[in-house]
Amino acid sequence: MRVDRTRIYVVFMVIALIAGIMLPMLLQYSSGGLGAPSYIPVYTPVTVPGYDVGTGAPPGYVGGFVRVEGGAFKSYGELLETLKSVEAKLKLVESLKSLLWAPGITLVRPLIPTGAPAAVPEAPKSVAPSVSEPRVSWTNVQVPGVDEPDVVKTDGRLVFVASQSNSRVYVVDARGKTLLYSLDFRGELVKGLLVNGGRLIVITESKPMIAPLTVSVQERVVHSFLVPSGTSNTSLYIVEVPASGTPNILLKVPVTGSELSSRMLGDTVYIVTTQPAITPGGYSIPLVGGHPVRPESIYVADPEPTTYATLLALNVTSLEYTAASILIGGASRLYMSLDRLYVISQVSPSIAEASMLLLAKALKVMPEHISKTIESKIAEGDIAGGLNTINKHLSEVRLEEAYRIVDRLKSSLEEEILEDKTIVYAFNVKGLQLSYKGKAEAEGSILDQFAIEEYKGHLIIATTTTRYKVAPSLIEARAPTPWKSSREPSTVEIVECRVTCITRTTTVSPMPVEPPIREKHALTFTLVLEGPSSNSVYTIELESFKIVGELKDLAPNERVYAARLVKNILYLVTFRVVDPLFAIDVSDVKNPRVLGYLKIPGFSEYLHPLPNDMLLGVGLDEGNTLKISLFDVRDPTNMSEISKVLYRGAWSLALSDHHAITVDLEYETAYIPIRLYVPGLFSYKDAVTVVSYKGGALNVKSLLEHMNVLRALYIGRELFTVSENLINVYDIESLNIIASIVLE
């Protein structure tokens, strides 16, 4: 028998190709199973698996959702009916706009249903070191004991750096000054890091989904929901990171939506995501771990909700987690105390709200028969019908009468003011136990998370109120001069081409009758800013969620730029021309009062409390000048700026992110990343400014140059300046460089 050598070669080539593909998979399977990440030492990334959102809950998983009492849904069908009702109202608002202005999931470890709630220790591992550990700079947070995610973290042994440019987290041995390995998250944006014991929590956000995902749930009938295209997925990874050895990815929990923010209290991480409830393609539902949130775990907190805010609580030690969602109008910020988590929404006056006000006033200025029609439209909730009734009447009367009606309507609205407002939704939290408690409202909008604090069973909120008026006007739709067509046929030339071109003439027949053009007038309105903005402080009792005290009309025509509650004193910075620093006593929650204020040039964007009744302020002065101020607040009735440092043509991350500031209380020094303009070079230089506040005076000890520097931290007697691709290590006293660690 003749052997076909060519066929044998082909067979061997196919076998070799298959072996080359299967061998890495077999090695990976033998070391932990398919889907488990491989580990390769220094400078080689550890691959963290990506994921696809899947459906089908494993047995017992429904226990991972928290039943919300008092306002939850009984079924998915009931949820759908609510969303359909809200959608109808949203379409009404869209019609008003037109009327007014257009004359497969992969998990390294199986999901674990909720067990006993985790105990909450007084201080989390990531915040308070033990006596035997070296001194370590923990992330600058608002509430002691409540950790916040950041792009740079340390536990005193290791330094973790999130690179948002290449989706990696670098793990550095702080003592050995070496890069151990990196974790590659395959294109997911690393939003923040938390550290608990020997475990790293990584929060990522994937690219928005390209194709929509249909989620079907079986009750008496099958209900279909949609996760629309463009929806992001936020994922929580738990990674075991020993000082030596192989990192181990313990758990990954994906949650649909964009991350609002997250916190860690004790061993429990809390993360809130948001996603639209109603989309052009259908009705949405949040997924946690690839599974739709149960209807009894979804609470309706607003009458016309448009957004899901989903709260996930995960125990870092046991890897158990629970989740719940609230349907609200929107979400912009998050604040957390030792007992409660608050989702904050800021609402401006809506078109529907302004339209209803206008219709109510129109009842008194329109003829009686027109007013009755408008009144019936209001009773039916037909806002567009009410406005159309007004427009129909305006188009039927003489132009002078139409203007008189609009002028009377304008006069009746003179005293009516619409304001923006802040809504705070409160959850009680204890380990994995989550319970929605209610909501509170206050006039105005808050600047940031520091404008809301808990104090002795009350919530302190500082807001800036912007006021609006409804300003009606008449669109005088004069008929244009009609275009007169000729009564005689006319000819035109037409060129038709295929292979060759042919020119021919054709006739245009005249219109037999000119179209009628009728003159119509229409009512429109705008929301205009009314008068100066003002600032207020509200105290809200947490049992009733009612305002029990207020201090209004602080610094008219200015805005809140910084706030900080220290003991019973709320320090507030407002700005327009000068920088008033207010000291407000909130010890009597029913009667907050101003103790004193200080006016100086510029303004502070961030206030940091220091020992001996001092405040460190970081802000801006005139002419693009970065300003660091030291305030003496021992006597709140007579505060003073005792020292300041000005950096001409400079900017700092600390102006928008308080995590960028590191304060060393032992050395009485602050470390702040800044960007400096260098006139002679016509360029910028990045550096960490090392500012001492010893003896009540600010002194710049050094500027440590470091391109694209993000953070500074200290471990023991060493200072680390950190960017996405480099760590420089300095002696903390001499500020001489010790080592450089390249992250690549």
XYZ file of C-alpha atoms in Angstrom, residues 1-250:
250
model
C 0.000 0.000 0.000
C 1.376 3.357 -0.978
C 1.763 5.877 1.848
C 0.544 9.408 1.052
C 3.270 11.456 2.770
C 1.518 14.732 2.085
C -1.593 13.535 3.938
C 0.556 12.345 6.886
C 2.231 15.755 7.118
C -1.158 17.458 7.154
C -2.375 15.138 9.931
C 0.716 15.859 12.052
C 0.309 19.598 11.513
C -3.334 19.440 12.687
C -2.331 17.416 15.786
C 0.395 19.930 16.636
C -2.006 22.818 16.202
C -4.602 21.196 18.497
C -1.922 20.414 21.105
C -0.725 24.015 21.033
C -4.243 25.242 21.732
C -5.177 22.647 24.368
C -1.937 22.492 26.385
C -2.338 25.900 28.129
C -5.981 25.063 28.869
C -5.020 21.688 30.375
C -2.331 23.302 32.503
C -4.791 25.914 33.663
C -7.408 23.265 34.442
C -4.921 21.223 36.473
C -4.037 24.266 38.600
C -7.537 25.408 39.467
C -10.056 24.651 36.783
C -11.141 26.372 33.651
C -11.962 30.004 34.252
C -9.472 30.369 37.129
C -6.847 33.036 36.437
C -3.254 31.959 35.887
C -0.435 33.480 37.943
C 2.899 34.558 36.491
C 5.388 36.490 38.629
C 6.975 39.937 38.264
C 6.043 42.261 35.367
C 3.616 39.757 33.816
C -0.097 40.393 34.278
C -2.398 38.031 36.062
C -5.436 37.720 33.831
C -8.771 38.330 35.512
C -11.634 36.773 33.538
C -14.101 39.034 31.803
C -17.788 38.248 32.020
C -20.990 38.222 30.054
C -24.240 38.915 31.871
C -26.235 35.679 32.034
C -29.574 34.522 33.359
C -30.792 31.665 35.498
C -30.264 31.860 39.248
C -28.562 28.940 40.995
C -30.639 27.216 43.694
C -31.173 29.335 46.765
C -29.834 32.543 45.276
C -33.078 34.456 45.754
C -32.203 34.563 49.443
C -29.530 37.069 48.465
C -32.131 39.768 47.850
C -33.460 41.783 50.760
C -37.219 42.077 51.146
C -38.159 45.764 51.363
C -41.162 46.368 53.578
C -43.950 48.883 53.003
C -43.463 49.913 49.375
C -42.105 46.920 47.494
C -43.742 45.147 44.571
C -45.591 41.865 44.949
C -44.751 40.683 41.442
C -42.861 41.566 38.283
C -46.237 42.200 36.649
C -46.983 44.918 39.185
C -43.558 46.443 38.524
C -44.270 46.517 34.779
C -47.622 48.246 35.299
C -45.945 50.948 37.383
C -43.272 51.536 34.741
C -45.934 51.760 32.015
C -47.773 54.414 34.039
C -44.562 56.406 34.520
C -43.763 56.110 30.805
C -47.144 57.647 29.943
C -46.315 60.644 32.136
C -42.880 60.968 30.532
C -44.467 61.014 27.090
C -46.726 63.804 28.317
C -43.682 65.843 29.306
C -42.143 65.222 25.874
C -45.370 66.406 24.250
C -45.174 69.582 26.346
C -41.686 70.241 25.024
C -42.974 69.911 21.483
C -45.977 72.109 22.228
C -43.975 74.883 23.857
C -40.785 75.085 21.869
C -41.320 73.618 18.443
C -44.046 75.912 16.936
C -23.362 34.098 30.144
C -21.754 34.974 33.502
C -18.391 33.561 34.690
C -17.860 33.152 38.451
C -14.704 31.823 40.015
C -16.695 30.804 43.087
C -20.422 29.879 43.305
C -22.801 32.443 44.732
C -23.552 31.983 48.425
C -27.010 32.829 49.756
C -27.287 35.204 52.655
C -26.496 33.776 56.059
C -26.209 35.496 59.421
C -25.367 39.190 59.087
C -21.747 40.057 59.598
C -20.830 41.912 62.781
C -19.706 45.498 62.329
C -16.569 46.225 64.350
C -15.938 49.706 65.671
C -13.088 50.368 63.260
C -12.535 48.594 59.917
C -9.267 46.838 59.198
C -8.508 49.192 56.349
C -8.722 52.296 58.526
C -7.084 51.618 61.878
C -3.712 49.794 62.142
C -2.718 47.670 65.091
C 0.037 48.778 67.441
C 2.558 46.357 65.894
C 2.033 47.654 62.360
C 3.992 50.633 60.982
C 2.263 53.959 60.755
C 0.360 54.138 57.484
C -1.507 56.928 55.705
C -5.048 55.729 55.111
C -7.228 57.269 52.441
C -8.525 60.722 53.319
C -12.223 60.088 54.082
C -15.201 62.079 55.327
C -16.352 59.836 58.196
C -13.714 58.080 60.366
C -14.365 54.346 60.183
C -16.096 54.498 56.790
C -13.547 53.808 54.064
C -13.888 55.205 50.541
C -12.511 53.760 47.296
C -9.525 55.369 45.645
C -7.122 54.719 42.778
C -4.195 54.215 45.187
C -4.399 52.109 48.361
C -2.015 50.545 50.854
C -2.284 48.172 53.788
C 1.235 48.918 55.032
C 2.719 45.843 53.281
C 1.641 46.391 49.712
C 0.804 49.401 47.577
C -1.994 49.017 45.020
C -2.210 51.332 42.020
C -5.156 51.381 39.609
C -4.251 52.334 36.059
C -7.315 53.623 34.282
C -5.418 53.930 31.020
C -4.655 50.203 30.635
C -7.221 48.478 32.914
C -4.640 47.124 35.330
C -3.971 47.138 39.045
C -0.292 47.064 40.010
C 0.743 45.371 43.243
C 3.982 46.665 44.779
C 5.963 45.329 47.736
C 6.414 48.480 49.834
C 9.273 47.049 51.869
C 11.170 45.398 49.011
C 10.494 48.342 46.656
C 9.596 45.959 43.834
C 6.645 45.389 41.547
C 5.224 41.949 42.335
C 2.615 41.567 39.603
C -0.327 43.254 37.935
C -3.948 42.274 37.555
C -5.330 42.765 34.054
C -9.057 43.501 33.831
C -9.295 43.177 30.043
C -10.533 46.591 29.023
C -12.735 47.280 32.042
C -12.253 50.702 33.602
C -10.870 50.351 37.133
C -12.967 52.858 39.109
C -11.537 52.341 42.590
C -9.886 50.081 45.153
C -10.506 49.077 48.760
C -8.359 46.927 51.030
C -9.537 44.717 53.865
C -6.979 42.539 55.648
C -5.253 40.535 52.934
C -8.018 41.072 50.409
C -8.229 43.653 47.641
C -11.618 44.883 46.437
C -11.560 46.139 42.852
C -14.477 48.091 41.381
C -14.613 48.149 37.593
C -16.964 49.412 34.946
C -17.208 47.698 31.593
C -17.797 49.350 28.267
C -21.489 49.945 27.542
C -23.342 46.984 26.060
C -23.625 47.088 22.279
C -26.662 44.828 21.947
C -29.662 44.941 24.287
C -30.280 41.994 26.585
C -33.793 40.607 27.076
C -34.541 39.269 30.555
C -37.579 36.990 30.870
C -39.070 36.072 34.244
C -41.714 33.429 34.819
C -44.719 34.118 37.023
C -48.252 33.172 35.963
C -47.198 34.599 32.642
C -43.768 35.379 31.233
C -42.735 39.017 31.734
C -39.982 40.510 29.607
C -37.612 43.255 30.686
C -34.740 44.833 28.830
C -31.192 45.790 29.703
C -30.740 48.291 26.865
C -27.728 48.862 24.688
C -25.484 51.514 26.186
C -25.906 50.135 29.715
C -22.664 49.816 31.655
C -21.910 46.955 34.005
C -20.189 47.588 37.315
C -18.283 44.655 38.801
C -16.954 43.984 42.271
C -13.913 41.688 42.434
C -12.534 40.187 45.645
C -8.865 39.229 45.257
C -6.729 37.556 47.907
C -3.340 39.300 47.799
C -0.703 37.652 49.994
C 2.627 39.427 50.505
C 4.252 36.467 48.784
C 2.780 33.750 46.629
C -0.051 33.647 44.160
C -2.999 36.078 44.164
C -6.367 34.359 44.130
C -9.513 35.812 42.597
C -12.195 34.710 45.055
